[in-house]
PDB file of C-alpha atoms in Angstrom:
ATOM      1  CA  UNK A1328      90.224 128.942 134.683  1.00 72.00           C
ATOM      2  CA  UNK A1329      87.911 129.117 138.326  1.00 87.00           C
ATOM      3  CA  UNK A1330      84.939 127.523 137.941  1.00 90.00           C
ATOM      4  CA  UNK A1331      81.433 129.718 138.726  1.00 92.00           C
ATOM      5  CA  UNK A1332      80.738 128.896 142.378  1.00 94.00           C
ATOM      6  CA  UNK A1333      78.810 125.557 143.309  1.00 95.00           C
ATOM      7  CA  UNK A1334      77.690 123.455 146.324  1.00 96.00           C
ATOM      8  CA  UNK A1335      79.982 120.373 146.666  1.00 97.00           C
ATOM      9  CA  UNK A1336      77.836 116.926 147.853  1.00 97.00           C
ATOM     10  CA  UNK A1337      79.632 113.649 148.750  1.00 97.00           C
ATOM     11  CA  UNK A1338      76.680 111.267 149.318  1.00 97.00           C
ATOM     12  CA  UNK A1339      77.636 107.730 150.943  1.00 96.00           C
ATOM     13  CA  UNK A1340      75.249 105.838 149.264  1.00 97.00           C
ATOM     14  CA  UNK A1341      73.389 105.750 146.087  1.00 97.00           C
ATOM     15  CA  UNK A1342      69.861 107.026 147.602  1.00 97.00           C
ATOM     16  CA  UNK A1343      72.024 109.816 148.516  1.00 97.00           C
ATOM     17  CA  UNK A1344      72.932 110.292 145.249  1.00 97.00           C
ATOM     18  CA  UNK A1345      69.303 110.506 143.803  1.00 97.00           C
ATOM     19  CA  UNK A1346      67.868 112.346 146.672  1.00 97.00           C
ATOM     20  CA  UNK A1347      70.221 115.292 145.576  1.00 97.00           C
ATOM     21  CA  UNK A1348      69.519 114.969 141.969  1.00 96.00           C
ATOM     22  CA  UNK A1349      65.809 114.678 143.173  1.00 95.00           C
ATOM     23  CA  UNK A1350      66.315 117.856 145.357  1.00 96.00           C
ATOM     24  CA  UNK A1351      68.053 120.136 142.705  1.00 96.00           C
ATOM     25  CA  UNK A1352      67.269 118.628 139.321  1.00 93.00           C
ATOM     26  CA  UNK A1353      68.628 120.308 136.143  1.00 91.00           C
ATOM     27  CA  UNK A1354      70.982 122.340 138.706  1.00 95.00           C
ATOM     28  CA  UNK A1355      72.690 119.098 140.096  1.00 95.00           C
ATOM     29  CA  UNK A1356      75.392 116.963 137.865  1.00 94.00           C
ATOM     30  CA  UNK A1357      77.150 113.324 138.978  1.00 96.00           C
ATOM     31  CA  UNK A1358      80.940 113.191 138.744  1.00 96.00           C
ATOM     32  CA  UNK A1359      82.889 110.289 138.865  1.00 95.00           C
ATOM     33  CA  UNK A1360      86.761 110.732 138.049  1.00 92.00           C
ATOM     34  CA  UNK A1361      85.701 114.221 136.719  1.00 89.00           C
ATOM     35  CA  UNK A1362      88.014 114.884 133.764  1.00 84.00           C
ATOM     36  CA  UNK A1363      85.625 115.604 131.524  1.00 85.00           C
ATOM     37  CA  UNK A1364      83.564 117.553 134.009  1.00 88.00           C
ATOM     38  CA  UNK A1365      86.088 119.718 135.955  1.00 88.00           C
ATOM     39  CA  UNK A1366      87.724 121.193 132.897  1.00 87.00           C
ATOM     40  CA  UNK A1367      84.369 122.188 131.538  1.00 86.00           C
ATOM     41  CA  UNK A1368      83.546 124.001 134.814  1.00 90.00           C
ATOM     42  CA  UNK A1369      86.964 125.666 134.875  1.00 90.00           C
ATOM     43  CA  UNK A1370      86.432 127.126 130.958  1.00 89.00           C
ATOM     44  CA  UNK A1371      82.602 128.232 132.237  1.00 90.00           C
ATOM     45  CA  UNK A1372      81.256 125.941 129.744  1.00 86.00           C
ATOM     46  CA  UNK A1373      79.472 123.840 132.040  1.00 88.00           C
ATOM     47  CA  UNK A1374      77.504 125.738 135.019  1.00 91.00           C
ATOM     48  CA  UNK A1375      77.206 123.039 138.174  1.00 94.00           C
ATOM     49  CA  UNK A1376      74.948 124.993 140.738  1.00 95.00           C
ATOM     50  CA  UNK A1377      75.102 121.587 142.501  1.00 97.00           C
ATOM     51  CA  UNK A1378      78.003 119.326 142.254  1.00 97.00           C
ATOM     52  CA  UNK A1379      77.914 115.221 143.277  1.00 97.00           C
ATOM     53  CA  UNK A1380      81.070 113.101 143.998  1.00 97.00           C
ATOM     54  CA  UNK A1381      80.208 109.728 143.626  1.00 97.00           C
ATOM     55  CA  UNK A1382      83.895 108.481 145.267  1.00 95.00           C
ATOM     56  CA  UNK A1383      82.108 107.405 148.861  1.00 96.00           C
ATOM     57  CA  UNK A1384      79.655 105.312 146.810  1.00 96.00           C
ATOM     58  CA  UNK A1385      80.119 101.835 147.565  1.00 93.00           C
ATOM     59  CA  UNK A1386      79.743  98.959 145.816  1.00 92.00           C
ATOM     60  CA  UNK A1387      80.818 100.805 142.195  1.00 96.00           C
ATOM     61  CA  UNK A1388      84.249  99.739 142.266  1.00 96.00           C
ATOM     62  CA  UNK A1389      84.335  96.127 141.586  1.00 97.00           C
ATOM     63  CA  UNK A1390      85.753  93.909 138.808  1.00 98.00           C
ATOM     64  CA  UNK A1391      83.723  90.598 138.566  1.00 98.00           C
ATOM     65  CA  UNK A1392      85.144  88.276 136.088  1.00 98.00           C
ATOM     66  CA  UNK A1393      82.962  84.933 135.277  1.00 97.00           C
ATOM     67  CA  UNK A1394      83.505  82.030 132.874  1.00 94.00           C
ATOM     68  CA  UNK A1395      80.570  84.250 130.515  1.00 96.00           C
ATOM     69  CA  UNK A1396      80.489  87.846 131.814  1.00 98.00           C
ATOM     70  CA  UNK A1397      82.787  90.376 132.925  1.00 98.00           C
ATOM     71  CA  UNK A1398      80.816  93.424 134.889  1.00 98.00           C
ATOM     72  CA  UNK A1399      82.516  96.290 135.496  1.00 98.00           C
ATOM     73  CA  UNK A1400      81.642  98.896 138.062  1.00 98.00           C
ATOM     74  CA  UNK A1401      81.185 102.639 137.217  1.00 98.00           C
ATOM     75  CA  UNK A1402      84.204 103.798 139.359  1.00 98.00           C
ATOM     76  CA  UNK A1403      86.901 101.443 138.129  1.00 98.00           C
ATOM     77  CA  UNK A1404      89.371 103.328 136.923  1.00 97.00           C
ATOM     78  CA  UNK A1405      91.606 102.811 133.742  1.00 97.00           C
ATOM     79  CA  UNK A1406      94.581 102.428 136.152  1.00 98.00           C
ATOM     80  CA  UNK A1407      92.497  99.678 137.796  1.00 98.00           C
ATOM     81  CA  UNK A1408      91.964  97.723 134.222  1.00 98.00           C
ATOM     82  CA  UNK A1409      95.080  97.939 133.331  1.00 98.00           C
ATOM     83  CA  UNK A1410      96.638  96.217 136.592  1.00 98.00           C
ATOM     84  CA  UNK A1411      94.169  93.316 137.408  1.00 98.00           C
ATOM     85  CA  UNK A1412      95.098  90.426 136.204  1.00 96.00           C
ATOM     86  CA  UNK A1413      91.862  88.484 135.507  1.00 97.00           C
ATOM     87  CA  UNK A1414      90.555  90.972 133.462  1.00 97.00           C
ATOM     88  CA  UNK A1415      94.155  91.329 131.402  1.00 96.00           C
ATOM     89  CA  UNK A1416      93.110  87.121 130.735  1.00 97.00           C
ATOM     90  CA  UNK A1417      89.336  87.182 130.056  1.00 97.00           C
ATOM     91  CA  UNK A1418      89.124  90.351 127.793  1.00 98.00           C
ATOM     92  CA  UNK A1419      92.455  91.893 126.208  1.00 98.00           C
ATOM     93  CA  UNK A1420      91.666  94.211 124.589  1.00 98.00           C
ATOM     94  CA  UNK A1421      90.244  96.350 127.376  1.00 98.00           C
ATOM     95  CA  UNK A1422      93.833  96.647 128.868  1.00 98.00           C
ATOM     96  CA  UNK A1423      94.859  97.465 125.224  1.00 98.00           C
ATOM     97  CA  UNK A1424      92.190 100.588 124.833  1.00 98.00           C
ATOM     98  CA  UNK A1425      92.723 101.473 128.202  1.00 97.00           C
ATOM     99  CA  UNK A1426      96.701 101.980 127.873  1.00 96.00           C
ATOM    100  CA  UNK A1427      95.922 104.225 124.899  1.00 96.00           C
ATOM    101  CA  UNK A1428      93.612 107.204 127.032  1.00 95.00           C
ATOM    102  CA  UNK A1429      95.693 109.849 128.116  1.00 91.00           C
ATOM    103  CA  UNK A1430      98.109 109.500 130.544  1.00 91.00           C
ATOM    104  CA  UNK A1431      99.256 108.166 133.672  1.00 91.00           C
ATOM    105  CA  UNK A1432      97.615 110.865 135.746  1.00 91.00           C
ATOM    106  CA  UNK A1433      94.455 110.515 133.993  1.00 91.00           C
ATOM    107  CA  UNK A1434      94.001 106.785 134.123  1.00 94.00           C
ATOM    108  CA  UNK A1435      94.484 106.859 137.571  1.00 94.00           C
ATOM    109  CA  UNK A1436      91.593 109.224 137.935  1.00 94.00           C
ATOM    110  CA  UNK A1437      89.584 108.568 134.671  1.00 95.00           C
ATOM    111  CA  UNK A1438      86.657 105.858 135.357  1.00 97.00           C
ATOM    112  CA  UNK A1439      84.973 104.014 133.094  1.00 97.00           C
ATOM    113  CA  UNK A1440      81.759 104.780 134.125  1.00 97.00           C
ATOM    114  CA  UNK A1441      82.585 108.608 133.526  1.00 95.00           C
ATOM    115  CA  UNK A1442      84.133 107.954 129.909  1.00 96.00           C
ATOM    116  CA  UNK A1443      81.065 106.151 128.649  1.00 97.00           C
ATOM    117  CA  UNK A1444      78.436 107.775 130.425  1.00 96.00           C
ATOM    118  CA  UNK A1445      78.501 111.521 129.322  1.00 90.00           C
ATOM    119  CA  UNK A1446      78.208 111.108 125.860  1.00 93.00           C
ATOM    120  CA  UNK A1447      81.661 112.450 124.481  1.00 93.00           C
ATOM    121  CA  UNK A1448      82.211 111.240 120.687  1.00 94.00           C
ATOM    122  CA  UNK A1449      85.852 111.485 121.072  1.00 94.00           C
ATOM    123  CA  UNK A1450      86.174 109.563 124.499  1.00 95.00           C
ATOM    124  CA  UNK A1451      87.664 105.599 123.561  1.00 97.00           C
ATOM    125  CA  UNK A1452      85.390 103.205 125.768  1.00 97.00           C
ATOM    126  CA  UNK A1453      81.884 103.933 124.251  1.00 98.00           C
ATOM    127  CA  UNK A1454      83.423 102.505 120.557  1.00 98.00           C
ATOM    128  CA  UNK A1455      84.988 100.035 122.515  1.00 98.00           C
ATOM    129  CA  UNK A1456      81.793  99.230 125.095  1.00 98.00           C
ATOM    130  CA  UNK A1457      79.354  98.460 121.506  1.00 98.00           C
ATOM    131  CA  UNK A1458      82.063  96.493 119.669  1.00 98.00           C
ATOM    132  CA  UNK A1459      82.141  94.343 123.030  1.00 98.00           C
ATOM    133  CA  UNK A1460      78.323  94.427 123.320  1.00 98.00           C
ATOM    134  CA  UNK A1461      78.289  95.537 126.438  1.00 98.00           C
ATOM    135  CA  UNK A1462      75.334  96.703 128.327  1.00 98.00           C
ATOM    136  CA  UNK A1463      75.193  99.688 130.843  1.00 98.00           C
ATOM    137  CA  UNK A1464      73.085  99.226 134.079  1.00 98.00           C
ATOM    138  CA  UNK A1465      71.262 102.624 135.402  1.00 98.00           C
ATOM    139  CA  UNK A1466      69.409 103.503 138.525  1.00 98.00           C
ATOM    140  CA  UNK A1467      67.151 105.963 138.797  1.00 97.00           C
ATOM    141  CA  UNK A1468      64.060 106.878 140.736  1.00 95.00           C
ATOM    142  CA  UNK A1469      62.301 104.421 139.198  1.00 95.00           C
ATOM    143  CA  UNK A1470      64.754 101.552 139.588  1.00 97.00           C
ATOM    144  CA  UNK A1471      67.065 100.273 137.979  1.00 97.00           C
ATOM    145  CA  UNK A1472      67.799  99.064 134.324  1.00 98.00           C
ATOM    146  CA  UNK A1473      70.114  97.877 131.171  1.00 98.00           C
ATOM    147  CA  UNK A1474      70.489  99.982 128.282  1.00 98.00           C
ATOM    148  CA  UNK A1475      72.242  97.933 125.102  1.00 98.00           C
ATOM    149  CA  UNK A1476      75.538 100.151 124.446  1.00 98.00           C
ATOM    150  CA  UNK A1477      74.796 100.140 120.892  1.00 98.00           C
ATOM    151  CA  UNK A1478      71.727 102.030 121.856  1.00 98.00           C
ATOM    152  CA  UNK A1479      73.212 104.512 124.389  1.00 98.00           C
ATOM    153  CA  UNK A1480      74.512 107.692 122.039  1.00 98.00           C
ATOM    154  CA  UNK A1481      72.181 109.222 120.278  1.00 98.00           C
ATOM    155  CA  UNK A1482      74.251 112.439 119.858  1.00 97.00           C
ATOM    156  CA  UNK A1483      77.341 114.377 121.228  1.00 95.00           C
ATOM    157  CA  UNK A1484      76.846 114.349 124.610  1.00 93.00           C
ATOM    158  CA  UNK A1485      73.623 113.086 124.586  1.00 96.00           C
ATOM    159  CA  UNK A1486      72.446 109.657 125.461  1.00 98.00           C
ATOM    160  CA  UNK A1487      69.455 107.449 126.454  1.00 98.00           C
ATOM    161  CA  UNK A1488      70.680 108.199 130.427  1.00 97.00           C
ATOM    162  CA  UNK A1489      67.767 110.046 132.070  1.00 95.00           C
ATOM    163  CA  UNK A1490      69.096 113.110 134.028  1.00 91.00           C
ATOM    164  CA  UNK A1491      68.292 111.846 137.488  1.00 94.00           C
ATOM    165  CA  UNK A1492      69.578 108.290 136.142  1.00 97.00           C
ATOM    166  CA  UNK A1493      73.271 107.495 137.151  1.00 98.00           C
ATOM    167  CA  UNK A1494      75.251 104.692 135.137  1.00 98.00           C
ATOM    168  CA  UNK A1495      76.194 101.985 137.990  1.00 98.00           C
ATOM    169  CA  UNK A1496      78.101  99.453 136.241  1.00 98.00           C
ATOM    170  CA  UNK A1497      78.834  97.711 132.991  1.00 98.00           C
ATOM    171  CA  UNK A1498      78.612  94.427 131.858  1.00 98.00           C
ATOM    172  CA  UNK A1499      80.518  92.602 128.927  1.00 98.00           C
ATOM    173  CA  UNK A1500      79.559  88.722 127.698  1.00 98.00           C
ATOM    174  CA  UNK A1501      83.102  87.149 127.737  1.00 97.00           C
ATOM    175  CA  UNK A1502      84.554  88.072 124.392  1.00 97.00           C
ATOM    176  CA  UNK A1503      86.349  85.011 122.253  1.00 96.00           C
ATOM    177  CA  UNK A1504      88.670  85.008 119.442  1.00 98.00           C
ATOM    178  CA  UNK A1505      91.359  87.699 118.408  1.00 98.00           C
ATOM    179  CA  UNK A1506      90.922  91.651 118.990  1.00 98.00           C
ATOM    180  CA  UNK A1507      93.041  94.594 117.964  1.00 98.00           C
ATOM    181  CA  UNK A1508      92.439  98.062 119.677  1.00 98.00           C
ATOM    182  CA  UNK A1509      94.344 100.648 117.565  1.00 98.00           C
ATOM    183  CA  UNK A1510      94.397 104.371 117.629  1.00 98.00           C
ATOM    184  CA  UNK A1511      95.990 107.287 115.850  1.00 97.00           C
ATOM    185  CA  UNK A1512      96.157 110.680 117.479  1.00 93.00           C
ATOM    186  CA  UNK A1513      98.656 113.731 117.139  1.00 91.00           C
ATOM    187  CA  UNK A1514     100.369 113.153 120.450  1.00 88.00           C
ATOM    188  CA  UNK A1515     100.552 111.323 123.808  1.00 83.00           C
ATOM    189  CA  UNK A1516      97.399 112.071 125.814  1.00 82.00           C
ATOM    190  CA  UNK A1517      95.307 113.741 122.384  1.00 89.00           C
ATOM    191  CA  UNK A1518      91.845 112.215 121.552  1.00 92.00           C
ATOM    192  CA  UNK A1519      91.802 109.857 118.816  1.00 96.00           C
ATOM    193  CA  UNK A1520      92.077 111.678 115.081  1.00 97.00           C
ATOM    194  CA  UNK A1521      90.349 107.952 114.253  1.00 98.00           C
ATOM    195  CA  UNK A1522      90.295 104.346 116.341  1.00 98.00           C
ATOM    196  CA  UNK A1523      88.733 100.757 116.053  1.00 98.00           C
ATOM    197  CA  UNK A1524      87.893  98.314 117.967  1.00 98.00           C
ATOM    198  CA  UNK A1525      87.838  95.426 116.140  1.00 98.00           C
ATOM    199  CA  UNK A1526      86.863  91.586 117.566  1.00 98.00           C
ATOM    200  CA  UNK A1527      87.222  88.512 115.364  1.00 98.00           C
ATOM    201  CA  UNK A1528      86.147  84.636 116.128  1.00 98.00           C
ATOM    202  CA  UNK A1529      88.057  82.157 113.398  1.00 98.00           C
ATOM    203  CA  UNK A1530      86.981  78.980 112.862  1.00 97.00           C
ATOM    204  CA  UNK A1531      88.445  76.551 110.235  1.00 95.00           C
ATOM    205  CA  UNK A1532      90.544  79.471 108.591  1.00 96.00           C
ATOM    206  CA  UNK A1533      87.535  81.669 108.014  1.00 98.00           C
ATOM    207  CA  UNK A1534      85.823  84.446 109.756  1.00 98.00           C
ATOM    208  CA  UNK A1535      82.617  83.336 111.691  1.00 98.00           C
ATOM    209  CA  UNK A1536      81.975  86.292 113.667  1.00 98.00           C
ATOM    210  CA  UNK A1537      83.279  90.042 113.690  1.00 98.00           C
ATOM    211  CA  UNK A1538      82.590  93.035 115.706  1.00 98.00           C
ATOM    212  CA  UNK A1539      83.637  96.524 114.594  1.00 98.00           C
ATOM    213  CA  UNK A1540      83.344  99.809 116.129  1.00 98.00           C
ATOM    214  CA  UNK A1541      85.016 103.389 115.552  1.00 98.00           C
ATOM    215  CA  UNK A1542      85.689 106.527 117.644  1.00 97.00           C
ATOM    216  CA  UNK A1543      85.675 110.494 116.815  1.00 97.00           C
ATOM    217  CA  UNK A1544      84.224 110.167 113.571  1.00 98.00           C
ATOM    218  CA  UNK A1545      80.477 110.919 114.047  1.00 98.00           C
ATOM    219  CA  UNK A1546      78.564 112.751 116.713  1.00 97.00           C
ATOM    220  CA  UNK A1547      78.384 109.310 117.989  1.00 98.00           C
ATOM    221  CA  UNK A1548      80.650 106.409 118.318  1.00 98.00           C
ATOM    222  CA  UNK A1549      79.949 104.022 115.272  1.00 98.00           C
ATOM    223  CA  UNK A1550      79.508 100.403 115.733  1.00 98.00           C
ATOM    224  CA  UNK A1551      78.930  98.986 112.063  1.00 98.00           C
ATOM    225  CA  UNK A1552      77.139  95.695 110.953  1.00 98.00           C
ATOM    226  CA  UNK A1553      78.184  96.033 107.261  1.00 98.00           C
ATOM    227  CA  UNK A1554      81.726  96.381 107.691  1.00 98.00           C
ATOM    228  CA  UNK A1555      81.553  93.331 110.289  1.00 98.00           C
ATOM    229  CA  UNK A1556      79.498  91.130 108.567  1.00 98.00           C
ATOM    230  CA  UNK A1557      81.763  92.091 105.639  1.00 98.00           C
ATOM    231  CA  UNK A1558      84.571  90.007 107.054  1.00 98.00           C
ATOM    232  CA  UNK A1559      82.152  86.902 108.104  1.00 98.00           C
ATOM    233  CA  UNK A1560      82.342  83.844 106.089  1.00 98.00           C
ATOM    234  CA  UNK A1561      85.655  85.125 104.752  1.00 98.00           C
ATOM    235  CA  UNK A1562      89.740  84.107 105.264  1.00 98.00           C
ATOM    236  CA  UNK A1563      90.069  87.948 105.788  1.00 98.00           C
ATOM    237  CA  UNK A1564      91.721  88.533 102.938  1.00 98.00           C
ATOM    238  CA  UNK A1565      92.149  91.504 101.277  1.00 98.00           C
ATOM    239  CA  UNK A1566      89.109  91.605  99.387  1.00 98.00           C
ATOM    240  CA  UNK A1567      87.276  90.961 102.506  1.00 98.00           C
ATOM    241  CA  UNK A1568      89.128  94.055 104.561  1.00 98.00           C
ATOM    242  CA  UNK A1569      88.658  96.332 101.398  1.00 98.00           C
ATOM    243  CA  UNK A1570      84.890  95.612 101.705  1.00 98.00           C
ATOM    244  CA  UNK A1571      84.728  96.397 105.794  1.00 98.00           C
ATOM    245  CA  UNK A1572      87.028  99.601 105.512  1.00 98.00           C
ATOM    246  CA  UNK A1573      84.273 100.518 102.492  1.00 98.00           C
ATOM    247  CA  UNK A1574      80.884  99.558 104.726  1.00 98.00           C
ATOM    248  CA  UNK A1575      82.247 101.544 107.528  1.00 98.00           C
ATOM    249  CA  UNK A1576      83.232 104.452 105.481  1.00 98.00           C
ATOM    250  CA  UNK A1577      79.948 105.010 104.457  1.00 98.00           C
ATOM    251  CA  UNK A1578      78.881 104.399 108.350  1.00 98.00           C
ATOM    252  CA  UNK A1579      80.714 106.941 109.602  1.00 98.00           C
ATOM    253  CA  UNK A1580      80.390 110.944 109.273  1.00 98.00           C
ATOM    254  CA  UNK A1581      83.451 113.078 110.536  1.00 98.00           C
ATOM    255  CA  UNK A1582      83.613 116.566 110.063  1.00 96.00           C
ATOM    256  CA  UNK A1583      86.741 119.056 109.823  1.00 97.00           C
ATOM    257  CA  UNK A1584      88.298 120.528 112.627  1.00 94.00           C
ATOM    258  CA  UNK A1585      91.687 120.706 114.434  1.00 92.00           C
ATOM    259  CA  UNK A1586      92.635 117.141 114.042  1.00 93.00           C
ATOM    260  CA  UNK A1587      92.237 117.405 110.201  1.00 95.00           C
ATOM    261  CA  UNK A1588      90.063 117.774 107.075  1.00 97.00           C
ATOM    262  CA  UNK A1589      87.108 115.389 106.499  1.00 98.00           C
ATOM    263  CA  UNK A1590      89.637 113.553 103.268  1.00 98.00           C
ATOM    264  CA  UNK A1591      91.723 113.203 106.045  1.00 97.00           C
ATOM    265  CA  UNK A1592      89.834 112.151 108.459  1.00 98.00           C
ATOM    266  CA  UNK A1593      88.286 109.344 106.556  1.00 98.00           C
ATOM    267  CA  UNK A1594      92.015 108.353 105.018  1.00 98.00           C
ATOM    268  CA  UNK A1595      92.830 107.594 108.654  1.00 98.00           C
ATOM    269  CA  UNK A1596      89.853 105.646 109.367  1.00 98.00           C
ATOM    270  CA  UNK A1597      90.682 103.543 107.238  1.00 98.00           C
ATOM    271  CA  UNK A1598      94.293 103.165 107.931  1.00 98.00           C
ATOM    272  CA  UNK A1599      93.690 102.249 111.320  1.00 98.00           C
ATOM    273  CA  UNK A1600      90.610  99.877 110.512  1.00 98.00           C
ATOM    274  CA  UNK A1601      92.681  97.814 107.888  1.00 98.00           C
ATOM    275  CA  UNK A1602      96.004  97.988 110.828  1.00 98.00           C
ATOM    276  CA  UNK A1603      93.096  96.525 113.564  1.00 98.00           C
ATOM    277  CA  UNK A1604      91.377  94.021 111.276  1.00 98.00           C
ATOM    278  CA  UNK A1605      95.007  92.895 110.124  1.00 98.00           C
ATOM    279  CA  UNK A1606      96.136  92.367 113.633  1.00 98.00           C
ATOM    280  CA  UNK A1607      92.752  90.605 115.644  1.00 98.00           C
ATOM    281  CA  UNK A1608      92.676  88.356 112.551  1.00 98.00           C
ATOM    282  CA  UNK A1609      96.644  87.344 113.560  1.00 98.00           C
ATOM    283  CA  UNK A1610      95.597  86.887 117.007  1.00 98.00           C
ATOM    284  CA  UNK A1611      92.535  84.789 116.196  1.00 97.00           C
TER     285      UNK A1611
END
């Protein structure tokens, strides 16, 4: 449980940042809050020659909330979603997700910027992040840029970051209507066994928009456009929620491990899909 030995860095700014990542390359890794990081190190299944503590960074821990975007900076922790106020207002069911990870201690470590950016299926912003829409802002040594989070994971762990890129902020367009965040798992603090983040605009007692997205049951998280369009057009009613649950059972691809069996797995899923469907459509 000691990690192998490695050179600590705590850059003030972010040319800092890149001018070590620069310097060292494959050798050099960014932390943020570092829970997913430091425990890796500790088992010896991650080997950090160079380490980089973004914490003296400035600039990466802001909430901006606007009448059509919410941006959210890299080191904002959980802890800090969950207390501020205009955020609680403008986008519920961030506060919702973010009450589910972990625990205390971890939230008021855990950033958001960490839990999207390294790629881990089981983590519960990325689902979250592409049922929201969001988009992730990266800087580099070539400047800086958006990357759609729908288009971010392309496997565990792996995503369409560059190495010497370093995920700066994100930003949501304001959501509307009702949302439901729910999540099973086997106990306080566990990774989700299956969760969905579900967002639902109702307009004359139908559906006219959905937005869908799952965690821990693919390599990736899943954000599906059958099993949201399956609810548009609709009064949600059970026919309609058989048909999402369906679409996004075929989306998604679990696979058997600790937390269960794959019948299992997928019985869950859609448990918790129908439970978060049921409850943003009440809320709409």
């Amino acid at each position: 449980m000691i990690p192998a030995a490695f050179e600590y860095h705590r850059p003030q700014d972010m040319a800092g940042v890149l001018a070590v990542l620069e310097e060292h390359g494959d050798d050099a890794r960014v932390m943020a809050g570092g829970h997913s990081l430091i425990p890796m190190m500790k088992l010896r299944m991650a080997d950090v020659p160079h380490l980089i503590d973004l914490q003296d960074v400035g600039g990466m821990s802001d909430i901006d909330v606007s009448a059509d975007t919410i941006r959210i900076g890299a080191m904002v922790t959980q802890a800090d979603i969950i207390d501020h106020a205009g955020l609680a207002d403008a986008a519920p069911i961030l506060r919702e997700a973010a009450l589910q990870i972990a625990d205390p201690q971890v939230r008021y470590m855990g950033t958001v910027g960490g839990n999207v950016a390294n790629g881990d299926p089981g983590n519960d912003m990325p689902g979250l992040m592409q049922c929201l829409d969001a988009m992730f802002t990266v800087v580099g040594p070539d400047g800086e840029r958006d990357i759609p989070a729908r288009e971010f994971y392309e496997a565990a762990y792996m995503t369409a970051r560059e190495d010497e890129e370093v995920l700066t902020a994100v930003t949501i367009p304001a959501p509307k209507g009702g949302y439901a965040y729910e999540k099973q798992k086997r106990k306080i603090g566990d990774y989700a066994t299956a969760a969905a983040a579900v967002q639902i605009v109702k307009d004359g007692g139908n559906c006219a928009s959905a937005s869908i997205a799952m965690t821990n049951l693919s390599d990736t998280p899943v954000y599906s456009e059958d099993a949201s369009n399956a609810l548009v057009g609709t009064s949600v009613d059970a026919a309609a929620v058989d048909a999402a649950v369906a679409a996004m059972l075929g989306d998604i691809d679990p696979t058997e491990d600790n937390r269960g069996p794959v019948a299992f797995k997928n019985h869950v899923a859609g448990v918790i899909l129908r439970r978060a469907i049921e409850r943003a459509w009440s809320r709409a």
